[in-house]
CSV table of C-alpha atoms and ligand atoms in Angstrom, one decimal:
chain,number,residue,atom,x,y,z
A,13,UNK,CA,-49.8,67.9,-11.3
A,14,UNK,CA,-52.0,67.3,-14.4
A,15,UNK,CA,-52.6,71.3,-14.6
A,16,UNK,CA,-48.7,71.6,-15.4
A,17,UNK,CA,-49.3,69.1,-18.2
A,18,UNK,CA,-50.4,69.9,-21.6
A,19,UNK,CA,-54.4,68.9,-22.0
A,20,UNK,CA,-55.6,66.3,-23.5
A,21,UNK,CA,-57.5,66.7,-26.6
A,22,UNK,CA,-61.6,66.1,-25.8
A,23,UNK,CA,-61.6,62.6,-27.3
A,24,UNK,CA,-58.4,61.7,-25.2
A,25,UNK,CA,-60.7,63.3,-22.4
A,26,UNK,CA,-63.2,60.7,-22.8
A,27,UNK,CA,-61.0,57.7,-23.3
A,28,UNK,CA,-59.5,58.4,-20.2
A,29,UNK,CA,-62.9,59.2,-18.1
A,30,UNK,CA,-63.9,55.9,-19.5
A,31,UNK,CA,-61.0,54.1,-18.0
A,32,UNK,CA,-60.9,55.6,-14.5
A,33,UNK,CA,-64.9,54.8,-14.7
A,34,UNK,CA,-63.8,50.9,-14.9
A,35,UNK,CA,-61.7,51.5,-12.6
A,36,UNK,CA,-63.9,53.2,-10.3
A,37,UNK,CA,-66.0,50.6,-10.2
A,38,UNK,CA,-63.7,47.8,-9.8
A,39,UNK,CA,-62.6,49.6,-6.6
A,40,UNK,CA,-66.2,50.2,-5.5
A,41,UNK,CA,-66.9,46.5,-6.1
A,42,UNK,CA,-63.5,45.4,-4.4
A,43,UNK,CA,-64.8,47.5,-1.2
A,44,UNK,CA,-63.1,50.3,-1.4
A,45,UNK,CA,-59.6,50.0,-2.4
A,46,UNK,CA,-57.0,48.0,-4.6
A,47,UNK,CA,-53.4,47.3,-4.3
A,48,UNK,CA,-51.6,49.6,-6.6
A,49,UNK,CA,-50.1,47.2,-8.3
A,50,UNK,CA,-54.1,46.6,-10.0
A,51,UNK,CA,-54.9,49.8,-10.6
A,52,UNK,CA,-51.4,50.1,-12.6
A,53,UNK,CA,-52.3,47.1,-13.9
A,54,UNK,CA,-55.6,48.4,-15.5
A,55,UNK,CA,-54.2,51.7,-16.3
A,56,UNK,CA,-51.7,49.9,-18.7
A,57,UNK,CA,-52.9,46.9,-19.9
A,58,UNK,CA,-57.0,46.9,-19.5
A,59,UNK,CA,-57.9,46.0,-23.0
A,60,UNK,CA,-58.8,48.7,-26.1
A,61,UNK,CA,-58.6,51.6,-22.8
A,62,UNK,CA,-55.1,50.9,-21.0
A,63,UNK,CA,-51.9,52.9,-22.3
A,64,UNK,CA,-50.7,50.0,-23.8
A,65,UNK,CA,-53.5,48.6,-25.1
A,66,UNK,CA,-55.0,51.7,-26.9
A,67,UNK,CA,-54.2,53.9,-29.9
A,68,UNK,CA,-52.3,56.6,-29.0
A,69,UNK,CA,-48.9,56.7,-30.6
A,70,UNK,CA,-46.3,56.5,-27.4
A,71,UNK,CA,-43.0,55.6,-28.8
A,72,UNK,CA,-40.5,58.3,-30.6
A,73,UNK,CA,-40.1,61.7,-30.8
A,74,UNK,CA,-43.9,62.6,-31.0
A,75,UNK,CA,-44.6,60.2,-28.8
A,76,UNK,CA,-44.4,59.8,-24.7
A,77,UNK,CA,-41.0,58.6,-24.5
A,78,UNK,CA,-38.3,57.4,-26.4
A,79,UNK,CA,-36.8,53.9,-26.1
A,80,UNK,CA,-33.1,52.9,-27.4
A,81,UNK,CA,-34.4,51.2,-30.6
A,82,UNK,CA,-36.4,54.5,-31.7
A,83,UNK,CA,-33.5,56.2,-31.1
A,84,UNK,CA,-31.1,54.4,-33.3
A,85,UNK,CA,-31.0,51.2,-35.5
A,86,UNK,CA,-27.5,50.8,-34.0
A,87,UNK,CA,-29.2,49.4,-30.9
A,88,UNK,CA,-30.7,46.1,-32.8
A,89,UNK,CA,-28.0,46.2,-35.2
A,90,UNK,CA,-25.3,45.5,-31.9
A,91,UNK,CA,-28.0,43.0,-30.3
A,92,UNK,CA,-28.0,41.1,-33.7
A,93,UNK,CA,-24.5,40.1,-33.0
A,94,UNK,CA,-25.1,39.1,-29.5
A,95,UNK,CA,-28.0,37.3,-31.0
A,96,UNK,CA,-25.9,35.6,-33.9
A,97,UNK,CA,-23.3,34.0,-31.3
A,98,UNK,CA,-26.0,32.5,-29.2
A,99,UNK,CA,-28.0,30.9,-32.2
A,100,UNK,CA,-24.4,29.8,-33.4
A,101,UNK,CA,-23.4,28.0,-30.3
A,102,UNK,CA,-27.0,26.8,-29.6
A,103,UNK,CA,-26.8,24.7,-33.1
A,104,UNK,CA,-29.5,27.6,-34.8
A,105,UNK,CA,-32.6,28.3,-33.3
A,106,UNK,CA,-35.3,30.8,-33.3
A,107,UNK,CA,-35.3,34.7,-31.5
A,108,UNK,CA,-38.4,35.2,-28.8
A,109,UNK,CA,-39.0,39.1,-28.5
A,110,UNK,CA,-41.0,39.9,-25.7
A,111,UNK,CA,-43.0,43.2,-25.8
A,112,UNK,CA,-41.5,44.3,-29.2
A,113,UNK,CA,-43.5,48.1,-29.0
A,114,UNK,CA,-43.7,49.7,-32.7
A,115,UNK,CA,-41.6,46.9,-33.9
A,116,UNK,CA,-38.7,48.8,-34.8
A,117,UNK,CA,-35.9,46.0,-32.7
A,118,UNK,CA,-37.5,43.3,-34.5
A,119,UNK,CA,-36.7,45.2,-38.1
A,120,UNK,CA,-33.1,46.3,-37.1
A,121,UNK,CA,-32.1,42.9,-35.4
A,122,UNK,CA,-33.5,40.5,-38.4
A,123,UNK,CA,-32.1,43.1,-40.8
A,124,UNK,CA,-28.8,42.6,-39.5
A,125,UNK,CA,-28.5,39.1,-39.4
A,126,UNK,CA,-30.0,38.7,-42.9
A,127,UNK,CA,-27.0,41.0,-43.7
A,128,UNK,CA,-25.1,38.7,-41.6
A,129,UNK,CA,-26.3,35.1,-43.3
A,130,UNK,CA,-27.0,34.3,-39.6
A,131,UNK,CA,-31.3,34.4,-39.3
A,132,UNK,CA,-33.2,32.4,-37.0
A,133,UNK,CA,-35.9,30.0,-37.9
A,134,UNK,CA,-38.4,31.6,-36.6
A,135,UNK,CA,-38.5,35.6,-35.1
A,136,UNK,CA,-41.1,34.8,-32.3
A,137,UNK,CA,-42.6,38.1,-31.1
A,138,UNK,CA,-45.0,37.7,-27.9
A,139,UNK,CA,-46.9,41.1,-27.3
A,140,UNK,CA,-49.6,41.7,-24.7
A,141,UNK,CA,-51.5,44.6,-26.6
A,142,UNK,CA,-53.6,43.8,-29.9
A,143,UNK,CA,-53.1,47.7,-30.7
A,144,UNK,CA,-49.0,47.3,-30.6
A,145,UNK,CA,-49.0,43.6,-32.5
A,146,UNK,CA,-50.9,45.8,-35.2
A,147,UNK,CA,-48.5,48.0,-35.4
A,148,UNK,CA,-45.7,45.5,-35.3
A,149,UNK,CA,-47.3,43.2,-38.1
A,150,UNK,CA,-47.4,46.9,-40.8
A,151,UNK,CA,-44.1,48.0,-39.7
A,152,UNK,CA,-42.4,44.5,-40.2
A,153,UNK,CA,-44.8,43.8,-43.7
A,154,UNK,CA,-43.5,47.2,-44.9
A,155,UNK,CA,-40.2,46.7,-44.0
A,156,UNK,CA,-38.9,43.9,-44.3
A,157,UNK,CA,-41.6,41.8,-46.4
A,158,UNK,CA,-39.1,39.4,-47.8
A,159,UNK,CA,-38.5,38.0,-44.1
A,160,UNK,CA,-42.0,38.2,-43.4
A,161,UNK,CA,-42.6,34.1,-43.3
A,162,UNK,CA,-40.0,34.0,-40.8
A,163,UNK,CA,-42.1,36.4,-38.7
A,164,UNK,CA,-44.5,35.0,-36.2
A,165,UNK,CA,-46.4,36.4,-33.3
A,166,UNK,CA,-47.7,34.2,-30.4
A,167,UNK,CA,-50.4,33.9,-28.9
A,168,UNK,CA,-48.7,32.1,-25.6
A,169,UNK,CA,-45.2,31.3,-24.7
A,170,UNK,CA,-43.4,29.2,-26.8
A,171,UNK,CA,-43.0,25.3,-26.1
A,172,UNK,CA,-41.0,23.9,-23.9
A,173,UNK,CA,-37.6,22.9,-25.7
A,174,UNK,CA,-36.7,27.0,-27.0
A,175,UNK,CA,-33.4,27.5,-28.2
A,176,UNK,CA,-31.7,30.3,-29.0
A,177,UNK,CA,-32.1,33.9,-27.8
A,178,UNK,CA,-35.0,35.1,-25.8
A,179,UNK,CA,-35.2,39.4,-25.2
A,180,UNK,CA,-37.1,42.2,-23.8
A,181,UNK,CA,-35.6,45.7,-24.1
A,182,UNK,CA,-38.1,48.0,-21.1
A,183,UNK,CA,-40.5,45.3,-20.6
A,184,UNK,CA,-39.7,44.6,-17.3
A,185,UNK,CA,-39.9,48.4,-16.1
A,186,UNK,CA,-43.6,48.4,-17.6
A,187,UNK,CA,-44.7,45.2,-15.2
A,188,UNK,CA,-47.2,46.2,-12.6
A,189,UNK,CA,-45.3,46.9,-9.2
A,190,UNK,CA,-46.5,46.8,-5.6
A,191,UNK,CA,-45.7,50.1,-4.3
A,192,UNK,CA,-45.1,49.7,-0.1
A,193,UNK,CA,-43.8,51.9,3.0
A,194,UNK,CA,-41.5,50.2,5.4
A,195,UNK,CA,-42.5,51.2,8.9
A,196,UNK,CA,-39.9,50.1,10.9
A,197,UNK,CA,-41.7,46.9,12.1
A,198,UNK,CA,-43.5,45.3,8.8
A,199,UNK,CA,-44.7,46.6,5.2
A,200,UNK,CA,-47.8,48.7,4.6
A,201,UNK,CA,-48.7,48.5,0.9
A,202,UNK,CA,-50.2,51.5,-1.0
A,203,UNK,CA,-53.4,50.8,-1.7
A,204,UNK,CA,-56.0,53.5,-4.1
A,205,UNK,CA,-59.1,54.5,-3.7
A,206,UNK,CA,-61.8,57.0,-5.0
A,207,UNK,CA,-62.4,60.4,-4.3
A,208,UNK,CA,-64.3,63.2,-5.6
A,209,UNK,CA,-62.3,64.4,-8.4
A,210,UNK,CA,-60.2,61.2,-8.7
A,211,UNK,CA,-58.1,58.7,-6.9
A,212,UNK,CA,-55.9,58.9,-3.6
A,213,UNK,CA,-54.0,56.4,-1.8
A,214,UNK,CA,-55.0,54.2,1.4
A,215,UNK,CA,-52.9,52.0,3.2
A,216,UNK,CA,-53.3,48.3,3.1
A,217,UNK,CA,-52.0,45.5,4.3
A,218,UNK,CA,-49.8,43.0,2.0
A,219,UNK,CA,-50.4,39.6,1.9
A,220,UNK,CA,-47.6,37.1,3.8
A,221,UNK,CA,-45.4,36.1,0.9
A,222,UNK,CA,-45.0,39.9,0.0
A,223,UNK,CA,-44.5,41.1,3.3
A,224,UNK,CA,-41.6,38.8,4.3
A,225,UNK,CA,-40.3,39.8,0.8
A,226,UNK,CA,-40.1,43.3,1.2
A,227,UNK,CA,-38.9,42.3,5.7
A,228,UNK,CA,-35.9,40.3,3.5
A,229,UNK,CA,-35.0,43.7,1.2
A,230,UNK,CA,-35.5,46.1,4.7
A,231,UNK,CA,-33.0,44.0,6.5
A,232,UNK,CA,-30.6,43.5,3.4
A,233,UNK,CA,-30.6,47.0,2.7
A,234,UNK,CA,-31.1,48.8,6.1
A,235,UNK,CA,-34.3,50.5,5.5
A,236,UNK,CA,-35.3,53.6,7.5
A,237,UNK,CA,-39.2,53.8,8.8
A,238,UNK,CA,-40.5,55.7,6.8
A,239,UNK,CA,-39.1,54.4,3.3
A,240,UNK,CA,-41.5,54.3,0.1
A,241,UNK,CA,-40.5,52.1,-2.8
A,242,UNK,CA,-41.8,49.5,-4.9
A,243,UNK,CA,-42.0,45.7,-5.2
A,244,UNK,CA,-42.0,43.8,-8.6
A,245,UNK,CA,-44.4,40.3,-7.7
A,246,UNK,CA,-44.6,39.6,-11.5
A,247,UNK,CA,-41.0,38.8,-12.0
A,248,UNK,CA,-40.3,35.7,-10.5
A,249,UNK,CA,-43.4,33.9,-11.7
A,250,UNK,CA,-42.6,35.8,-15.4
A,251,UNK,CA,-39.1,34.8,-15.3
A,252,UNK,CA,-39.9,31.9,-14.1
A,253,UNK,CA,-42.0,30.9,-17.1
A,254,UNK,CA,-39.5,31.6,-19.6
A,255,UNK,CA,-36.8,29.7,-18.3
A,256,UNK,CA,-38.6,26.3,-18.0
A,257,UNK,CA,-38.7,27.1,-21.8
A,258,UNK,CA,-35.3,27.9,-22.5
A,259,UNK,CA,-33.5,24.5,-23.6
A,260,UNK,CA,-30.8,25.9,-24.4
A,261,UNK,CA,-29.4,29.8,-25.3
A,262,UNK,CA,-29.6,33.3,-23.8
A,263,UNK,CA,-32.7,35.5,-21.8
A,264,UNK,CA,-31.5,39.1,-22.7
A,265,UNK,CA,-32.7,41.5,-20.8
A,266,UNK,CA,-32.1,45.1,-20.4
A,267,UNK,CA,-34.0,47.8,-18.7
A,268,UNK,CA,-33.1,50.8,-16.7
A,269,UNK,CA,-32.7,49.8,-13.0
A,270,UNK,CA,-29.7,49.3,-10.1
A,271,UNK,CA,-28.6,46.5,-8.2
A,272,UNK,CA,-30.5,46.0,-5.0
A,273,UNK,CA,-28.4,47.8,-2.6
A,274,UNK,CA,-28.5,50.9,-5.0
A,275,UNK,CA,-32.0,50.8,-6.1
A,276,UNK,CA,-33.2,50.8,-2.0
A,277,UNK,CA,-30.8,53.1,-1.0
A,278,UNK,CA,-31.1,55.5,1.2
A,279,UNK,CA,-31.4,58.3,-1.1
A,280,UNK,CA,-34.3,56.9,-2.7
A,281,UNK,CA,-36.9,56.8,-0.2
A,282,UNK,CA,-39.8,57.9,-1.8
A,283,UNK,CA,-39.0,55.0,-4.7
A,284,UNK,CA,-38.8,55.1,-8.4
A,285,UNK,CA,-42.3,55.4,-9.9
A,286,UNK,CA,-42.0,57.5,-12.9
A,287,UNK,CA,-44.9,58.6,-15.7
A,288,UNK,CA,-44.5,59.7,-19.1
A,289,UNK,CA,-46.7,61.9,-21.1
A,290,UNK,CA,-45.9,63.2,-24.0
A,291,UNK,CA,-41.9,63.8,-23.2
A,292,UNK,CA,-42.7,65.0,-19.4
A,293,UNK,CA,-41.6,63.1,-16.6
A,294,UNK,CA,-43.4,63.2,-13.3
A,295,UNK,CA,-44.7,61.3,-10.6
A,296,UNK,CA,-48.1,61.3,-10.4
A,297,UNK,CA,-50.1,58.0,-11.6
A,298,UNK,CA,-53.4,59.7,-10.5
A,299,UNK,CA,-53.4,61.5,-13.9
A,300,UNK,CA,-54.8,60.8,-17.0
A,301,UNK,CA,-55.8,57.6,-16.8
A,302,UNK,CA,-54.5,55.3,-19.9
A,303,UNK,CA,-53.0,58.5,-21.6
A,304,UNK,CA,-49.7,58.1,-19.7
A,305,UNK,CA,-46.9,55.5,-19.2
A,306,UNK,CA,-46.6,54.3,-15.8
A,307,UNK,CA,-42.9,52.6,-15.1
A,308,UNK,CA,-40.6,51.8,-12.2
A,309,UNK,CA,-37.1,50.9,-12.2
A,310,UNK,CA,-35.8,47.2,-12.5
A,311,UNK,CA,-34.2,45.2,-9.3
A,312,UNK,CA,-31.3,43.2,-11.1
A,313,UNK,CA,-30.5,41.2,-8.6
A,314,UNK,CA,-34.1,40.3,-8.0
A,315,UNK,CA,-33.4,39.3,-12.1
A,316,UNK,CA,-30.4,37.4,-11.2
A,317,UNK,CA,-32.0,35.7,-8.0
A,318,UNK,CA,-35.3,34.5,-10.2
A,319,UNK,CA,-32.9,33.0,-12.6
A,320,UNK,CA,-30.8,31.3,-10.5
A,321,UNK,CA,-33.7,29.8,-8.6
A,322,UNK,CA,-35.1,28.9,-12.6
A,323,UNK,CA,-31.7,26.8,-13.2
A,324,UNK,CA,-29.9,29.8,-15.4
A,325,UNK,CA,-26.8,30.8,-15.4
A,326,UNK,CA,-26.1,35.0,-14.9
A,327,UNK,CA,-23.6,34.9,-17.9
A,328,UNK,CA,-23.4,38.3,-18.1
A,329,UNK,CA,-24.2,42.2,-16.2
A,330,UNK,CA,-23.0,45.0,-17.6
A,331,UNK,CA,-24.5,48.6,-18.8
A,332,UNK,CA,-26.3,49.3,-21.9
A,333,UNK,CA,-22.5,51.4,-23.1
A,334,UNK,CA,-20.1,48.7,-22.4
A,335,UNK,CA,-22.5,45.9,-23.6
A,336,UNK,CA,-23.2,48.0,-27.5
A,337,UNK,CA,-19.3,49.0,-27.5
A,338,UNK,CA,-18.4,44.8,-27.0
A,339,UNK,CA,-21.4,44.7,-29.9
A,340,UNK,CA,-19.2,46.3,-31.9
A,341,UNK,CA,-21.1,50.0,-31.9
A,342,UNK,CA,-17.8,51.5,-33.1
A,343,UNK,CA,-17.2,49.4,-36.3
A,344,UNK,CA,-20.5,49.7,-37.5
A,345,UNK,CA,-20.6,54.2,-36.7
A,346,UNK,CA,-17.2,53.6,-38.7
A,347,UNK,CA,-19.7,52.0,-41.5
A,348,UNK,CA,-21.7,55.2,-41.6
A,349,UNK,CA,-18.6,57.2,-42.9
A,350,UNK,CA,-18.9,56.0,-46.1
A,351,UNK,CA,-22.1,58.2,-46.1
A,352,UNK,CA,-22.4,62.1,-46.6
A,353,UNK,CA,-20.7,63.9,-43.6
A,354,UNK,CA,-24.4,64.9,-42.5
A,355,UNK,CA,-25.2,61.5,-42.2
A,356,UNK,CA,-22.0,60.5,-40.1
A,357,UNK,CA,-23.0,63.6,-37.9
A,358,UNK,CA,-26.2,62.5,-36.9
A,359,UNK,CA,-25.8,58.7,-36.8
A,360,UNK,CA,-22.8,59.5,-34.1
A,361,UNK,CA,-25.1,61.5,-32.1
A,362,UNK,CA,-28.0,59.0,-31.7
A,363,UNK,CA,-24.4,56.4,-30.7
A,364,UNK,CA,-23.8,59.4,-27.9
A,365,UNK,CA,-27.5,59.4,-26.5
A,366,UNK,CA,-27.5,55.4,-26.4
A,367,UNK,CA,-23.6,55.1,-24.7
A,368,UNK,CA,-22.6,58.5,-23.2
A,369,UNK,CA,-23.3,58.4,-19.3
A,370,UNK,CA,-25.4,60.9,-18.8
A,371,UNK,CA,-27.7,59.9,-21.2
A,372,UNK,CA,-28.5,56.2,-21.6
A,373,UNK,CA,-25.3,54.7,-21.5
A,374,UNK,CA,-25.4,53.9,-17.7
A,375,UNK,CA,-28.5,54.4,-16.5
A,376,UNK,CA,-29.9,51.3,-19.0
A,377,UNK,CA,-28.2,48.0,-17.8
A,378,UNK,CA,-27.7,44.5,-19.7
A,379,UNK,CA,-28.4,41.0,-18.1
A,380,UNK,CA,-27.6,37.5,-19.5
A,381,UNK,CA,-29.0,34.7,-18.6
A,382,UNK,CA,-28.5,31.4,-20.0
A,383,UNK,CA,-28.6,27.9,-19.8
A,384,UNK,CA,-26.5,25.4,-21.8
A,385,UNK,CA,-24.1,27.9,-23.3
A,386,UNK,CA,-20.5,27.7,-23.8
A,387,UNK,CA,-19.8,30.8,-24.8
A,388,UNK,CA,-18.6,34.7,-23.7
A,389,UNK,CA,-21.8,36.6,-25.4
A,390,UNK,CA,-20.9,39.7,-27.4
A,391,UNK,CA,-21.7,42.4,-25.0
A,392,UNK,CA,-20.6,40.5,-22.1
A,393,UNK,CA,-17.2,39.5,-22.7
A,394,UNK,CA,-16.1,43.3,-22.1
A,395,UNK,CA,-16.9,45.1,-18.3
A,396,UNK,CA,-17.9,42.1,-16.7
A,397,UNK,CA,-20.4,44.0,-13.5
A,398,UNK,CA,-21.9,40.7,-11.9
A,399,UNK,CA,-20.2,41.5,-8.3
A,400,UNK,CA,-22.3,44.5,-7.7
A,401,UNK,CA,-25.7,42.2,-8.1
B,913,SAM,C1,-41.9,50.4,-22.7
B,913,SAM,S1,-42.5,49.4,-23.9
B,913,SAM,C2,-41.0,48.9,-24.7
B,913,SAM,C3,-41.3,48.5,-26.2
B,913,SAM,C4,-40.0,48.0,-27.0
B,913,SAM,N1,-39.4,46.9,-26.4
B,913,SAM,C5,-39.0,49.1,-27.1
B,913,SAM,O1,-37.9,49.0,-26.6
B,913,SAM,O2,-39.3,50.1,-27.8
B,913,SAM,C6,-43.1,47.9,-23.1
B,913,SAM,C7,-43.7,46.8,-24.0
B,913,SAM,O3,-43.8,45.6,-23.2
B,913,SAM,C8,-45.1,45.1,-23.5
B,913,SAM,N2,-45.4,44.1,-22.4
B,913,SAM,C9,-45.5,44.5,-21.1
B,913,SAM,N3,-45.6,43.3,-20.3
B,913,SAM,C10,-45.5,42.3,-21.2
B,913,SAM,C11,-45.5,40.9,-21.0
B,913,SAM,N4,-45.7,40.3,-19.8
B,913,SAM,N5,-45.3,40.1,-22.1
B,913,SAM,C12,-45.2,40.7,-23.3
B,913,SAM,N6,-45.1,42.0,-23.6
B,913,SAM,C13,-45.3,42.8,-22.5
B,913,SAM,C14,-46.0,46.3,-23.7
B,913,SAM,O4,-47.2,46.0,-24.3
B,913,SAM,C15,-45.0,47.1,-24.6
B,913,SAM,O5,-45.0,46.6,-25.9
């Protein structure tokens, strides 16, 4: 696979030599294997050396891949009005982002409710890298610096007590997964281990709370022997942790992902593990250490079940199109006629790519999740999806 790619540069080289080093060792040391969902783990997040956590510019057009809020400022502009109903009906409040990348969905969202005369107290962001919090401090100094005071990054979750909107736009799809084959009888997991030139897979066994998870989503969803796909063990507890914090007000999140039944379906036996390097998709997570994006797809109703079982309420599924067009995407593309018809032109086609079906419209789906809210959400009030979960 990585001889179809274009080459890293020599210093990239390096960088990523000395990440599958660490990790080379950590298998050595962990005799001779590690669940997959560690080594993803380390590839991402291992500090100054995982994709995340490093320099390399991912996001945007010259980056890996391209998210909804690089695409457009339409994206936070329509969140901003989900965001200003919550904050309304919660009596104020602050917004919690949660893996805010370059930054750009904290600018658009704050600059639209500062249009708006509806900003939080506080615009909590909560970011695992140092490299991206960087980023997100310059971007946010430079572009918005009269807000900056209202700008605050933790180091922890916020106390207990939150109110108003918590959000993650693809932070769930970049959580370490278990990756596991269902034999027919029980769950193998996919472990990795070293070999000459690299790293290959081993099977493993999977501890007792995983197994009988992934014996529950074989038996729910009639699963073949044979079947490879992937387990997210980070959500609940994740999840979890946020809504003990949530007083009162909305989790938002939205990721790209199928309810269960569609995301273990038969078609998709060999999973949904995806890479990104520099604008390629492909499968391999062997390659290039730390230089590429590792992802999988998001199990909504493992979202929904978590939050129920955290006391929220699933006030609203829907995809990424219906939820921006209940936003209001098609007043504010109206907005952009009173610019040159160039302008117009290209704002409409960054509204196609994050609506039209093909593109991100579908595939990208919206969850609400809330606890003391008497509201219908912007977003959520138009195609309501929650019977598929
Ligand atoms: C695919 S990027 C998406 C970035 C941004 N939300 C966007 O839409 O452009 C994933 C982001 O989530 C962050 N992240 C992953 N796990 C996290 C966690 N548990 N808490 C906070 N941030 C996390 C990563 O560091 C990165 O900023």
């Amino acid at each position: 696979m990585a001889s179809d790619l274009p080459a890293p540069d020599a210093h990239e080289r390096a960088h990523s030599e000395a990440l599958a080093g660490l990790i080379r060792r950590e298998i050595d040391a962990g005799g001779g294997a590690i669940p997959f969902s560690r080594f993803m783990e380390l590839c991402l997040y291992t500090p100054g050396l995982g994709y995340y956590s490093a320099g390399r510019r991912k996001f945007g057009a010259g980056g890996d891949f391209v998210t909804a809020p690089e695409i457009s400022p339409l994206f936070g502009r329509c969140l901003a009005h989900a965001c200003a109903a919550v904050l309304t009906a919660s009596g104020g409040g602050d917004i919690l982002e949660c893996g805010a990348g370059s930054g750009r969905l904290a600018v658009d969202i704050l600059g639209e409710l500062d249009a708006l005369g509806r900003l939080p107290g506080r615009y909590c962001i909560l970011e695992r890298s140092a490299d991206l919090r960087a980023r997100q401090q310059d971007l946010l100094r430079a572009r918005l610096p009269r807000l900056q005071a209202r700008v605050v990054w933790l180091e922890q979750l916020p106390e207990h007590g939150f109110r108003g909107v918590m959000l993650a736009n693809e932070v769930l799809d970049a959580m370490a997964v278990e990756r596991f084959r269902w034999t027919g009888r029980g769950a193998e997991l996919f472990h990795v281990t070293t070999v000459v030139d690299g790293f290959a897979w081993r099977s493993g066994a999977a501890d007792p709370d995983t197994r009988a998870a992934i014996a529950r989503i074989a038996d729910e969803c009639a699963l073949d022997a044979g079947y490879v796909s992937e387990l997210n063990t980070s959500l609940q507890p994740w999840l979890h942790s946020l809504a003990e914090r949530l007083a009162c007000g909305m989790l938002l999140l939205i990721d790209y992902g199928y309810p269960r039944r569609e995301y273990y379906h038969a078609q998709r036996s060999s999973g949904t593990l995806m890479c990104h390097y520099r604008q390629y998709a492909h499968a391999d997570p062997f390659c290039w250490p730390g230089l590429q994006d590792i992802t999988a797809h998001v199990d909504f109703t493992a979202v929904a079940e978590a939050a129920v079982a955290a006391g929220l309420a699933v006030c609203g599924y829907t995809t990424q199109a219906h939820f921006l067009l209940d936003c209001g995407l098609d007043r504010l593309l109206q907005g952009a006629m009173n610019g040159s018809e160039l302008e117009y032109l290209r704002v409409a086609q960054q509204a196609k790519t994050l609506i039209l079906p093909g593109e991100m419209g579908e595939r990208f789906q919206c969850i609400g999740l809330a606890r003391e809210l008497d509201i219908e959400v912007p977003g959520f009030r138009g195609v309501d999806l929650r019977h598929r979960l």
